[in-house]
Amino acid sequence: MEVVTTRAQLRDSRTRFGALGLVPTMGYLHDGHLSLVRRAKAECGAAAVSIFVNPTQFGPGEDLSTYPRDLGRDLALLEEAGAELVWTPTVEDVYPPGFATHVDVAGPAQVLEGARRPGHFRGVATVVTILLNAVTPTRAYFGQKDAQQTVVLRRVVADLALPVDVVVAPTVREPDGLAMSSRNTYLDAPARAAAPVLHQALLAAAHAWAAGEGDADRLRALMTDTLAAQPLAEADYVSVADPDTLTELDTIDPRRGALASLAVRFGSTRLIDNEILPPRTGP
Ligand code: AMP
């Protein structure tokens, strides 16, 4: 496994690989990240991982300074998972002096997380564009856990004609249903015990959809009611939206399905999760 920092080192290492799958991360790796690494390696023959806590995607008052970091542990996990190349750039390696170019996405980047975290997707779209251009992977791997991010990044790759295939892999969960996240480490014991309520709320909506409910308001109400039964959970939003545009729906088109998603606070910790409500086939 090669570990490189500067863009020049990266360029030199990259010449030693043909097809390459890239997994962009902010580090503090868990099985969700590692599932992407294994898939990248299996599908492309070699896996590259970037570890970079990207300052431009954090808003003022968010958790940039406290975001968990443990590079030694991350590198050991990546070695074990069989990654070939790890890029651990500094802020200056990603954003050189005089940096002045940003990728701004309209449409699906403006709602949900984008509406509550102004500038977040501008930071994400900009850094991922830089990572893709610097690493030149054949495919880039992202988790369904961050559903809106995958929609926004597919848009960026299509709109800017970036020569890479975007692959989205399923959310990896703890045994009690909580989606793995580096931010789960912020939860104290009572909040951790309460946190599976996100998945429970999403499952309530998914089961109702599977049973024939297509009224988006009723599905949102099911999620809101499930969250309201957990006193430590404070709902930020619940959404049933079009899977591509992410606009809120009244009635779900059975041929398109929908994305059910939510954001919930436990004290100062904010968690997100989602479930795809798949298109209904059949008569
Ligand atoms: P992050 O380090 O949080 O920026 O995440 C890096 C990548 O891992 C993103 O594409 C995430 O969507 C993905 N990811 C994070 N958590 C999970 C999870 N529980 N299951 C699958 N992918 C995940």
PDB file of C-alpha atoms and ligand atoms in Angstrom:
ATOM      1  CA  MET A   1       0.000   0.000   0.000  1.00  0.00           C
ATOM      2  CA  GLU A   2       1.419   3.373  -1.018  1.00  0.00           C
ATOM      3  CA  VAL A   3       0.591   6.393   1.130  1.00  0.00           C
ATOM      4  CA  VAL A   4       1.146   9.765  -0.550  1.00  0.00           C
ATOM      5  CA  THR A   5       0.504  13.377   0.416  1.00  0.00           C
ATOM      6  CA  THR A   6       1.389  15.898  -2.299  1.00  0.00           C
ATOM      7  CA  ARG A   7      -0.205  16.114  -5.736  1.00  0.00           C
ATOM      8  CA  ALA A   8       3.214  15.342  -7.292  1.00  0.00           C
ATOM      9  CA  GLN A   9       3.594  12.153  -5.217  1.00  0.00           C
ATOM     10  CA  LEU A  10       0.065  11.147  -6.169  1.00  0.00           C
ATOM     11  CA  ARG A  11       0.725  11.706  -9.877  1.00  0.00           C
ATOM     12  CA  ASP A  12       3.840   9.547  -9.654  1.00  0.00           C
ATOM     13  CA  SER A  13       2.040   6.704  -7.793  1.00  0.00           C
ATOM     14  CA  ARG A  14      -0.929   6.818 -10.136  1.00  0.00           C
ATOM     15  CA  THR A  15       1.280   5.827 -13.080  1.00  0.00           C
ATOM     16  CA  ARG A  16       1.763   2.392 -11.474  1.00  0.00           C
ATOM     17  CA  PHE A  17      -1.939   1.477 -11.816  1.00  0.00           C
ATOM     18  CA  GLY A  18      -4.300   0.978 -14.719  1.00  0.00           C
ATOM     19  CA  ALA A  19      -7.948   0.696 -13.750  1.00  0.00           C
ATOM     20  CA  LEU A  20      -8.455   2.151 -10.272  1.00  0.00           C
ATOM     21  CA  GLY A  21     -11.486   2.573  -8.003  1.00  0.00           C
ATOM     22  CA  LEU A  22     -11.469   5.673  -5.769  1.00  0.00           C
ATOM     23  CA  VAL A  23     -13.203   5.871  -2.388  1.00  0.00           C
ATOM     24  CA  PRO A  24     -13.222   9.469  -1.109  1.00  0.00           C
ATOM     25  CA  THR A  25     -13.478   9.622   2.709  1.00  0.00           C
ATOM     26  CA  MET A  26     -12.976  11.947   5.643  1.00  0.00           C
ATOM     27  CA  GLY A  27     -11.273   9.155   7.610  1.00  0.00           C
ATOM     28  CA  TYR A  28     -12.104   7.614  10.996  1.00  0.00           C
ATOM     29  CA  LEU A  29     -12.986   4.579   8.932  1.00  0.00           C
ATOM     30  CA  HIS A  30     -15.668   1.999   9.716  1.00  0.00           C
ATOM     31  CA  ASP A  31     -17.144  -0.995   7.907  1.00  0.00           C
ATOM     32  CA  GLY A  32     -19.248   1.281   5.678  1.00  0.00           C
ATOM     33  CA  HIS A  33     -16.080   2.825   4.234  1.00  0.00           C
ATOM     34  CA  LEU A  34     -14.321  -0.548   4.059  1.00  0.00           C
ATOM     35  CA  SER A  35     -17.224  -2.118   2.144  1.00  0.00           C
ATOM     36  CA  LEU A  36     -16.628   0.536  -0.535  1.00  0.00           C
ATOM     37  CA  VAL A  37     -12.887  -0.195  -0.586  1.00  0.00           C
ATOM     38  CA  ARG A  38     -13.448  -3.934  -0.991  1.00  0.00           C
ATOM     39  CA  ARG A  39     -15.931  -3.349  -3.781  1.00  0.00           C
ATOM     40  CA  ALA A  40     -13.618  -0.909  -5.567  1.00  0.00           C
ATOM     41  CA  LYS A  41     -10.794  -3.437  -5.410  1.00  0.00           C
ATOM     42  CA  ALA A  42     -13.007  -6.325  -6.573  1.00  0.00           C
ATOM     43  CA  GLU A  43     -14.451  -4.368  -9.504  1.00  0.00           C
ATOM     44  CA  CYS A  44     -11.429  -2.330 -10.635  1.00  0.00           C
ATOM     45  CA  GLY A  45      -8.530  -4.539  -9.572  1.00  0.00           C
ATOM     46  CA  ALA A  46      -7.051  -1.796  -7.400  1.00  0.00           C
ATOM     47  CA  ALA A  47      -8.479   0.586  -4.786  1.00  0.00           C
ATOM     48  CA  ALA A  48      -7.404   4.130  -3.962  1.00  0.00           C
ATOM     49  CA  VAL A  49      -8.718   5.900  -0.866  1.00  0.00           C
ATOM     50  CA  SER A  50      -8.510   9.585  -0.065  1.00  0.00           C
ATOM     51  CA  ILE A  51      -8.577  10.684   3.557  1.00  0.00           C
ATOM     52  CA  PHE A  52      -9.292  14.388   3.846  1.00  0.00           C
ATOM     53  CA  VAL A  53     -11.469  16.258   6.331  1.00  0.00           C
ATOM     54  CA  ASN A  54     -12.628  18.869   3.867  1.00  0.00           C
ATOM     55  CA  PRO A  55     -12.994  22.227   5.636  1.00  0.00           C
ATOM     56  CA  THR A  56     -15.109  23.798   2.890  1.00  0.00           C
ATOM     57  CA  GLN A  57     -18.048  21.448   3.437  1.00  0.00           C
ATOM     58  CA  PHE A  58     -18.429  22.401   7.114  1.00  0.00           C
ATOM     59  CA  GLY A  59     -20.467  25.460   8.030  1.00  0.00           C
ATOM     60  CA  PRO A  60     -19.656  27.910  10.826  1.00  0.00           C
ATOM     61  CA  GLY A  61     -20.476  26.276  14.172  1.00  0.00           C
ATOM     62  CA  GLU A  62     -20.336  22.761  12.695  1.00  0.00           C
ATOM     63  CA  ASP A  63     -17.947  20.030  13.863  1.00  0.00           C
ATOM     64  CA  LEU A  64     -14.831  20.637  11.709  1.00  0.00           C
ATOM     65  CA  SER A  65     -12.515  21.082  14.717  1.00  0.00           C
ATOM     66  CA  THR A  66     -13.913  18.099  16.640  1.00  0.00           C
ATOM     67  CA  TYR A  67     -14.376  15.729  13.678  1.00  0.00           C
ATOM     68  CA  PRO A  68     -12.784  12.414  14.804  1.00  0.00           C
ATOM     69  CA  ARG A  69      -9.380  11.575  13.307  1.00  0.00           C
ATOM     70  CA  ASP A  70      -7.045   8.580  13.700  1.00  0.00           C
ATOM     71  CA  LEU A  71      -4.766   8.224  10.685  1.00  0.00           C
ATOM     72  CA  GLY A  72      -2.734   5.357  12.140  1.00  0.00           C
ATOM     73  CA  ARG A  73      -5.823   3.246  12.704  1.00  0.00           C
ATOM     74  CA  ASP A  74      -7.241   4.175   9.273  1.00  0.00           C
ATOM     75  CA  LEU A  75      -4.049   3.091   7.500  1.00  0.00           C
ATOM     76  CA  ALA A  76      -3.998  -0.242   9.368  1.00  0.00           C
ATOM     77  CA  LEU A  77      -7.631  -0.888   8.363  1.00  0.00           C
ATOM     78  CA  LEU A  78      -6.912   0.020   4.734  1.00  0.00           C
ATOM     79  CA  GLU A  79      -3.853  -2.223   4.621  1.00  0.00           C
ATOM     80  CA  GLU A  80      -5.994  -5.072   5.947  1.00  0.00           C
ATOM     81  CA  ALA A  81      -8.733  -4.340   3.377  1.00  0.00           C
ATOM     82  CA  GLY A  82      -6.132  -4.485   0.597  1.00  0.00           C
ATOM     83  CA  ALA A  83      -6.129  -0.864  -0.605  1.00  0.00           C
ATOM     84  CA  GLU A  84      -3.295  -0.117  -3.024  1.00  0.00           C
ATOM     85  CA  LEU A  85      -3.049   3.665  -2.775  1.00  0.00           C
ATOM     86  CA  VAL A  86      -3.974   6.145  -0.035  1.00  0.00           C
ATOM     87  CA  TRP A  87      -3.933   9.899  -0.579  1.00  0.00           C
ATOM     88  CA  THR A  88      -3.748  11.931   2.631  1.00  0.00           C
ATOM     89  CA  PRO A  89      -3.439  15.490   1.331  1.00  0.00           C
ATOM     90  CA  THR A  90      -3.040  18.582   3.490  1.00  0.00           C
ATOM     91  CA  VAL A  91      -5.483  21.478   3.064  1.00  0.00           C
ATOM     92  CA  GLU A  92      -2.825  23.221   0.901  1.00  0.00           C
ATOM     93  CA  ASP A  93      -2.425  20.129  -1.318  1.00  0.00           C
ATOM     94  CA  VAL A  94      -6.146  20.227  -2.103  1.00  0.00           C
ATOM     95  CA  TYR A  95      -6.560  24.022  -2.123  1.00  0.00           C
ATOM     96  CA  PRO A  96      -3.286  25.557  -3.391  1.00  0.00           C
ATOM     97  CA  PRO A  97      -2.473  29.208  -2.601  1.00  0.00           C
ATOM     98  CA  GLY A  98      -4.753  31.526  -4.578  1.00  0.00           C
ATOM     99  CA  PHE A  99      -7.441  28.852  -4.952  1.00  0.00           C
ATOM    100  CA  ALA A 100     -10.466  30.512  -6.589  1.00  0.00           C
ATOM    101  CA  THR A 101     -12.605  27.914  -8.384  1.00  0.00           C
ATOM    102  CA  HIS A 102     -15.767  26.289  -7.003  1.00  0.00           C
ATOM    103  CA  VAL A 103     -18.387  23.870  -8.253  1.00  0.00           C
ATOM    104  CA  ASP A 104     -21.875  25.139  -7.443  1.00  0.00           C
ATOM    105  CA  VAL A 105     -24.789  22.776  -7.988  1.00  0.00           C
ATOM    106  CA  ALA A 106     -28.376  24.058  -8.250  1.00  0.00           C
ATOM    107  CA  GLY A 107     -31.468  21.814  -8.239  1.00  0.00           C
ATOM    108  CA  PRO A 108     -30.999  18.781  -5.958  1.00  0.00           C
ATOM    109  CA  ALA A 109     -28.230  20.493  -3.934  1.00  0.00           C
ATOM    110  CA  GLN A 110     -30.589  23.236  -2.753  1.00  0.00           C
ATOM    111  CA  VAL A 111     -33.070  21.180  -0.688  1.00  0.00           C
ATOM    112  CA  LEU A 112     -32.841  18.944   2.434  1.00  0.00           C
ATOM    113  CA  GLU A 113     -29.196  19.000   3.634  1.00  0.00           C
ATOM    114  CA  GLY A 114     -28.432  21.816   1.200  1.00  0.00           C
ATOM    115  CA  ALA A 115     -31.177  24.014   2.652  1.00  0.00           C
ATOM    116  CA  ARG A 116     -30.042  23.402   6.235  1.00  0.00           C
ATOM    117  CA  ARG A 117     -26.281  23.460   5.637  1.00  0.00           C
ATOM    118  CA  PRO A 118     -25.648  26.381   3.243  1.00  0.00           C
ATOM    119  CA  GLY A 119     -22.428  25.867   1.281  1.00  0.00           C
ATOM    120  CA  HIS A 120     -22.164  22.186   2.228  1.00  0.00           C
ATOM    121  CA  PHE A 121     -22.684  20.768  -1.261  1.00  0.00           C
ATOM    122  CA  ARG A 122     -20.564  23.497  -2.853  1.00  0.00           C
ATOM    123  CA  GLY A 123     -17.738  22.211  -0.651  1.00  0.00           C
ATOM    124  CA  VAL A 124     -18.531  18.568  -1.422  1.00  0.00           C
ATOM    125  CA  ALA A 125     -18.873  19.092  -5.192  1.00  0.00           C
ATOM    126  CA  THR A 126     -15.677  21.157  -5.324  1.00  0.00           C
ATOM    127  CA  VAL A 127     -13.528  18.751  -3.325  1.00  0.00           C
ATOM    128  CA  VAL A 128     -14.819  15.644  -5.119  1.00  0.00           C
ATOM    129  CA  THR A 129     -14.136  17.276  -8.497  1.00  0.00           C
ATOM    130  CA  ILE A 130     -10.560  17.986  -7.370  1.00  0.00           C
ATOM    131  CA  LEU A 131     -10.135  14.436  -6.005  1.00  0.00           C
ATOM    132  CA  LEU A 132     -11.443  12.902  -9.238  1.00  0.00           C
ATOM    133  CA  ASN A 133      -9.225  15.093 -11.416  1.00  0.00           C
ATOM    134  CA  ALA A 134      -6.151  14.444  -9.282  1.00  0.00           C
ATOM    135  CA  VAL A 135      -6.587  10.664  -8.917  1.00  0.00           C
ATOM    136  CA  THR A 136      -8.206   9.980 -12.347  1.00  0.00           C
ATOM    137  CA  PRO A 137      -9.999   6.815 -11.167  1.00  0.00           C
ATOM    138  CA  THR A 138     -11.955   4.579 -13.516  1.00  0.00           C
ATOM    139  CA  ARG A 139     -14.808   4.443 -11.022  1.00  0.00           C
ATOM    140  CA  ALA A 140     -15.650   6.378  -7.867  1.00  0.00           C
ATOM    141  CA  TYR A 141     -17.493   4.716  -4.979  1.00  0.00           C
ATOM    142  CA  PHE A 142     -19.975   6.429  -2.664  1.00  0.00           C
ATOM    143  CA  GLY A 143     -22.347   5.201   0.055  1.00  0.00           C
ATOM    144  CA  GLN A 144     -26.141   5.291  -0.134  1.00  0.00           C
ATOM    145  CA  LYS A 145     -25.917   6.520   3.494  1.00  0.00           C
ATOM    146  CA  ASP A 146     -25.395  10.020   2.064  1.00  0.00           C
ATOM    147  CA  ALA A 147     -28.170   9.740  -0.514  1.00  0.00           C
ATOM    148  CA  GLN A 148     -28.367  13.415  -1.458  1.00  0.00           C
ATOM    149  CA  GLN A 149     -24.600  13.530  -1.898  1.00  0.00           C
ATOM    150  CA  THR A 150     -24.838  10.705  -4.453  1.00  0.00           C
ATOM    151  CA  VAL A 151     -27.581  12.552  -6.361  1.00  0.00           C
ATOM    152  CA  VAL A 152     -25.560  15.786  -6.356  1.00  0.00           C
ATOM    153  CA  LEU A 153     -22.319  14.065  -7.401  1.00  0.00           C
ATOM    154  CA  ARG A 154     -23.994  12.148 -10.231  1.00  0.00           C
ATOM    155  CA  ARG A 155     -25.209  15.563 -11.431  1.00  0.00           C
ATOM    156  CA  VAL A 156     -21.671  17.013 -11.242  1.00  0.00           C
ATOM    157  CA  VAL A 157     -20.123  14.072 -13.113  1.00  0.00           C
ATOM    158  CA  ALA A 158     -22.790  14.245 -15.841  1.00  0.00           C
ATOM    159  CA  ASP A 159     -22.839  18.046 -16.156  1.00  0.00           C
ATOM    160  CA  LEU A 160     -19.046  18.510 -16.219  1.00  0.00           C
ATOM    161  CA  ALA A 161     -18.468  15.406 -18.394  1.00  0.00           C
ATOM    162  CA  LEU A 162     -16.060  13.943 -15.864  1.00  0.00           C
ATOM    163  CA  PRO A 163     -14.679  10.663 -17.275  1.00  0.00           C
ATOM    164  CA  VAL A 164     -15.570   8.406 -14.327  1.00  0.00           C
ATOM    165  CA  ASP A 165     -18.329   5.938 -13.471  1.00  0.00           C
ATOM    166  CA  VAL A 166     -20.143   6.678 -10.208  1.00  0.00           C
ATOM    167  CA  VAL A 167     -20.991   3.591  -8.141  1.00  0.00           C
ATOM    168  CA  VAL A 168     -23.326   3.800  -5.140  1.00  0.00           C
ATOM    169  CA  ALA A 169     -23.118   0.989  -2.570  1.00  0.00           C
ATOM    170  CA  PRO A 170     -25.687   0.048   0.115  1.00  0.00           C
ATOM    171  CA  THR A 171     -25.641   1.517   3.622  1.00  0.00           C
ATOM    172  CA  VAL A 172     -23.823  -0.653   6.163  1.00  0.00           C
ATOM    173  CA  ARG A 173     -25.616  -0.769   9.529  1.00  0.00           C
ATOM    174  CA  GLU A 174     -24.891  -1.756  13.110  1.00  0.00           C
ATOM    175  CA  PRO A 175     -26.794  -4.860  14.278  1.00  0.00           C
ATOM    176  CA  ASP A 176     -29.522  -2.625  15.793  1.00  0.00           C
ATOM    177  CA  GLY A 177     -30.075  -0.804  12.481  1.00  0.00           C
ATOM    178  CA  LEU A 178     -28.123   2.401  13.147  1.00  0.00           C
ATOM    179  CA  ALA A 179     -26.286   3.402   9.973  1.00  0.00           C
ATOM    180  CA  MET A 180     -22.531   3.372  10.562  1.00  0.00           C
ATOM    181  CA  SER A 181     -21.104   6.882  10.697  1.00  0.00           C
ATOM    182  CA  SER A 182     -17.912   8.463  11.996  1.00  0.00           C
ATOM    183  CA  ARG A 183     -20.212  10.865  13.871  1.00  0.00           C
ATOM    184  CA  ASN A 184     -21.812   8.031  15.907  1.00  0.00           C
ATOM    185  CA  THR A 185     -18.788   8.391  18.177  1.00  0.00           C
ATOM    186  CA  TYR A 186     -20.299  11.692  19.435  1.00  0.00           C
ATOM    187  CA  LEU A 187     -23.318   9.887  20.940  1.00  0.00           C
ATOM    188  CA  ASP A 188     -23.369   9.277  24.693  1.00  0.00           C
ATOM    189  CA  ALA A 189     -24.832   5.971  25.928  1.00  0.00           C
ATOM    190  CA  PRO A 190     -28.498   7.093  26.178  1.00  0.00           C
ATOM    191  CA  ALA A 191     -28.389   8.774  22.758  1.00  0.00           C
ATOM    192  CA  ARG A 192     -26.657   5.753  21.222  1.00  0.00           C
ATOM    193  CA  ALA A 193     -29.415   3.529  22.633  1.00  0.00           C
ATOM    194  CA  ALA A 194     -32.059   5.850  21.148  1.00  0.00           C
ATOM    195  CA  ALA A 195     -30.388   6.355  17.744  1.00  0.00           C
ATOM    196  CA  PRO A 196     -31.838   3.266  15.971  1.00  0.00           C
ATOM    197  CA  VAL A 197     -35.084   5.262  15.895  1.00  0.00           C
ATOM    198  CA  LEU A 198     -33.897   6.800  12.596  1.00  0.00           C
ATOM    199  CA  HIS A 199     -33.909   3.410  10.922  1.00  0.00           C
ATOM    200  CA  GLN A 200     -37.163   2.409  12.658  1.00  0.00           C
ATOM    201  CA  ALA A 201     -38.889   5.524  11.293  1.00  0.00           C
ATOM    202  CA  LEU A 202     -37.589   4.808   7.779  1.00  0.00           C
ATOM    203  CA  LEU A 203     -38.678   1.176   8.010  1.00  0.00           C
ATOM    204  CA  ALA A 204     -42.174   2.271   9.048  1.00  0.00           C
ATOM    205  CA  ALA A 205     -42.382   4.307   5.839  1.00  0.00           C
ATOM    206  CA  ALA A 206     -40.791   1.561   3.705  1.00  0.00           C
ATOM    207  CA  HIS A 207     -43.187  -1.087   5.030  1.00  0.00           C
ATOM    208  CA  ALA A 208     -46.218   1.153   4.460  1.00  0.00           C
ATOM    209  CA  TRP A 209     -45.019   1.872   0.898  1.00  0.00           C
ATOM    210  CA  ALA A 210     -44.529  -1.867   0.295  1.00  0.00           C
ATOM    211  CA  ALA A 211     -48.059  -2.470   1.630  1.00  0.00           C
ATOM    212  CA  GLY A 212     -49.537  -0.043  -0.898  1.00  0.00           C
ATOM    213  CA  GLU A 213     -49.450   3.411   0.765  1.00  0.00           C
ATOM    214  CA  GLY A 214     -48.508   6.017  -1.852  1.00  0.00           C
ATOM    215  CA  ASP A 215     -49.551   9.222  -0.085  1.00  0.00           C
ATOM    216  CA  ALA A 216     -46.310  11.011   0.789  1.00  0.00           C
ATOM    217  CA  ASP A 217     -47.898  13.030   3.627  1.00  0.00           C
ATOM    218  CA  ARG A 218     -49.005   9.848   5.351  1.00  0.00           C
ATOM    219  CA  LEU A 219     -45.529   8.346   4.966  1.00  0.00           C
ATOM    220  CA  ARG A 220     -43.923  11.524   6.373  1.00  0.00           C
ATOM    221  CA  ALA A 221     -46.414  11.387   9.278  1.00  0.00           C
ATOM    222  CA  LEU A 222     -45.442   7.782  10.027  1.00  0.00           C
ATOM    223  CA  MET A 223     -41.790   8.825  10.273  1.00  0.00           C
ATOM    224  CA  THR A 224     -42.573  11.918  12.360  1.00  0.00           C
ATOM    225  CA  ASP A 225     -44.714   9.870  14.772  1.00  0.00           C
ATOM    226  CA  THR A 226     -42.020   7.202  15.183  1.00  0.00           C
ATOM    227  CA  LEU A 227     -39.403   9.862  15.958  1.00  0.00           C
ATOM    228  CA  ALA A 228     -41.761  11.703  18.332  1.00  0.00           C
ATOM    229  CA  ALA A 229     -42.055   8.553  20.469  1.00  0.00           C
ATOM    230  CA  GLN A 230     -38.332   8.802  21.273  1.00  0.00           C
ATOM    231  CA  PRO A 231     -37.853  11.707  23.721  1.00  0.00           C
ATOM    232  CA  LEU A 232     -34.093  12.110  23.060  1.00  0.00           C
ATOM    233  CA  ALA A 233     -34.633  12.494  19.303  1.00  0.00           C
ATOM    234  CA  GLU A 234     -35.444  15.893  17.826  1.00  0.00           C
ATOM    235  CA  ALA A 235     -36.489  15.658  14.171  1.00  0.00           C
ATOM    236  CA  ASP A 236     -34.822  18.222  11.893  1.00  0.00           C
ATOM    237  CA  TYR A 237     -36.686  17.095   8.765  1.00  0.00           C
ATOM    238  CA  VAL A 238     -38.483  14.091   7.334  1.00  0.00           C
ATOM    239  CA  SER A 239     -38.788  13.845   3.571  1.00  0.00           C
ATOM    240  CA  VAL A 240     -40.397  11.759   0.869  1.00  0.00           C
ATOM    241  CA  ALA A 241     -38.938  13.096  -2.345  1.00  0.00           C
ATOM    242  CA  ASP A 242     -38.431  12.308  -6.004  1.00  0.00           C
ATOM    243  CA  PRO A 243     -35.325  10.086  -6.267  1.00  0.00           C
ATOM    244  CA  ASP A 244     -33.625  12.294  -8.903  1.00  0.00           C
ATOM    245  CA  THR A 245     -34.744  15.868  -8.302  1.00  0.00           C
ATOM    246  CA  LEU A 246     -35.296  15.460  -4.525  1.00  0.00           C
ATOM    247  CA  THR A 247     -38.408  17.661  -4.671  1.00  0.00           C
ATOM    248  CA  GLU A 248     -41.019  16.760  -2.046  1.00  0.00           C
ATOM    249  CA  LEU A 249     -43.864  14.620  -3.347  1.00  0.00           C
ATOM    250  CA  ASP A 250     -47.612  14.626  -2.739  1.00  0.00           C
ATOM    251  CA  THR A 251     -48.263  11.215  -4.245  1.00  0.00           C
ATOM    252  CA  ILE A 252     -45.531   8.742  -5.174  1.00  0.00           C
ATOM    253  CA  ASP A 253     -45.497   7.679  -8.821  1.00  0.00           C
ATOM    254  CA  PRO A 254     -45.311   3.871  -8.524  1.00  0.00           C
ATOM    255  CA  ARG A 255     -43.077   3.703 -11.603  1.00  0.00           C
ATOM    256  CA  ARG A 256     -40.501   6.058 -10.043  1.00  0.00           C
ATOM    257  CA  GLY A 257     -40.641   5.257  -6.337  1.00  0.00           C
ATOM    258  CA  ALA A 258     -39.151   7.801  -3.925  1.00  0.00           C
ATOM    259  CA  LEU A 259     -36.391   8.534  -1.473  1.00  0.00           C
ATOM    260  CA  ALA A 260     -37.436   8.621   2.195  1.00  0.00           C
ATOM    261  CA  SER A 261     -34.863  10.527   4.237  1.00  0.00           C
ATOM    262  CA  LEU A 262     -34.520  12.262   7.569  1.00  0.00           C
ATOM    263  CA  ALA A 263     -32.191  14.223   9.813  1.00  0.00           C
ATOM    264  CA  VAL A 264     -32.432  13.957  13.590  1.00  0.00           C
ATOM    265  CA  ARG A 265     -30.638  15.688  16.440  1.00  0.00           C
ATOM    266  CA  PHE A 266     -29.560  14.073  19.688  1.00  0.00           C
ATOM    267  CA  GLY A 267     -28.350  17.100  21.626  1.00  0.00           C
ATOM    268  CA  SER A 268     -25.650  18.681  19.463  1.00  0.00           C
ATOM    269  CA  THR A 269     -25.153  15.552  17.327  1.00  0.00           C
ATOM    270  CA  ARG A 270     -27.015  15.481  14.039  1.00  0.00           C
ATOM    271  CA  LEU A 271     -27.523  12.169  12.204  1.00  0.00           C
ATOM    272  CA  ILE A 272     -28.969  11.469   8.754  1.00  0.00           C
ATOM    273  CA  ASP A 273     -30.313   8.304   7.171  1.00  0.00           C
ATOM    274  CA  ASN A 274     -32.534   7.226   4.283  1.00  0.00           C
ATOM    275  CA  GLU A 275     -34.315   4.331   2.595  1.00  0.00           C
ATOM    276  CA  ILE A 276     -35.120   3.956  -1.071  1.00  0.00           C
ATOM    277  CA  LEU A 277     -38.827   3.333  -1.671  1.00  0.00           C
ATOM    278  CA  PRO A 278     -38.363   1.259  -4.824  1.00  0.00           C
ATOM    279  CA  PRO A 279     -40.573   1.512  -7.897  1.00  0.00           C
ATOM    280  CA  ARG A 280     -43.564  -0.815  -7.745  1.00  0.00           C
ATOM    281  CA  THR A 281     -43.498  -3.272 -10.587  1.00  0.00           C
ATOM    282  CA  GLY A 282     -46.310  -5.597 -11.566  1.00  0.00           C
ATOM    283  CA  PRO A 283     -49.904  -5.026 -12.639  1.00  0.00           C
TER     284      PRO A 283
HETATM  285  P1  AMP B   1     -17.351  10.157   4.976  1.00  0.00           P
HETATM  286  O1  AMP B   1     -16.012   9.721   5.477  1.00  0.00           O
HETATM  287  O2  AMP B   1     -18.389  10.237   6.030  1.00  0.00           O
HETATM  288  O3  AMP B   1     -17.259  11.390   4.107  1.00  0.00           O
HETATM  289  O4  AMP B   1     -17.853   8.998   4.016  1.00  0.00           O
HETATM  290  C1  AMP B   1     -17.072   8.566   2.922  1.00  0.00           C
HETATM  291  C2  AMP B   1     -17.913   7.677   2.027  1.00  0.00           C
HETATM  292  O5  AMP B   1     -18.353   6.548   2.775  1.00  0.00           O
HETATM  293  C3  AMP B   1     -19.177   8.379   1.507  1.00  0.00           C
HETATM  294  O6  AMP B   1     -19.419   7.984   0.163  1.00  0.00           O
HETATM  295  C4  AMP B   1     -20.238   7.869   2.434  1.00  0.00           C
HETATM  296  O7  AMP B   1     -21.536   7.874   1.866  1.00  0.00           O
HETATM  297  C5  AMP B   1     -19.752   6.441   2.654  1.00  0.00           C
HETATM  298  N1  AMP B   1     -20.347   5.905   3.883  1.00  0.00           N
HETATM  299  C6  AMP B   1     -20.373   6.495   5.107  1.00  0.00           C
HETATM  300  N2  AMP B   1     -21.064   5.729   5.977  1.00  0.00           N
HETATM  301  C7  AMP B   1     -21.482   4.638   5.286  1.00  0.00           C
HETATM  302  C8  AMP B   1     -22.252   3.483   5.631  1.00  0.00           C
HETATM  303  N3  AMP B   1     -22.735   3.294   6.867  1.00  0.00           N
HETATM  304  N4  AMP B   1     -22.494   2.568   4.662  1.00  0.00           N
HETATM  305  C9  AMP B   1     -22.035   2.763   3.391  1.00  0.00           C
HETATM  306  N5  AMP B   1     -21.294   3.824   3.021  1.00  0.00           N
HETATM  307  C10 AMP B   1     -21.027   4.751   3.942  1.00  0.00           C
END
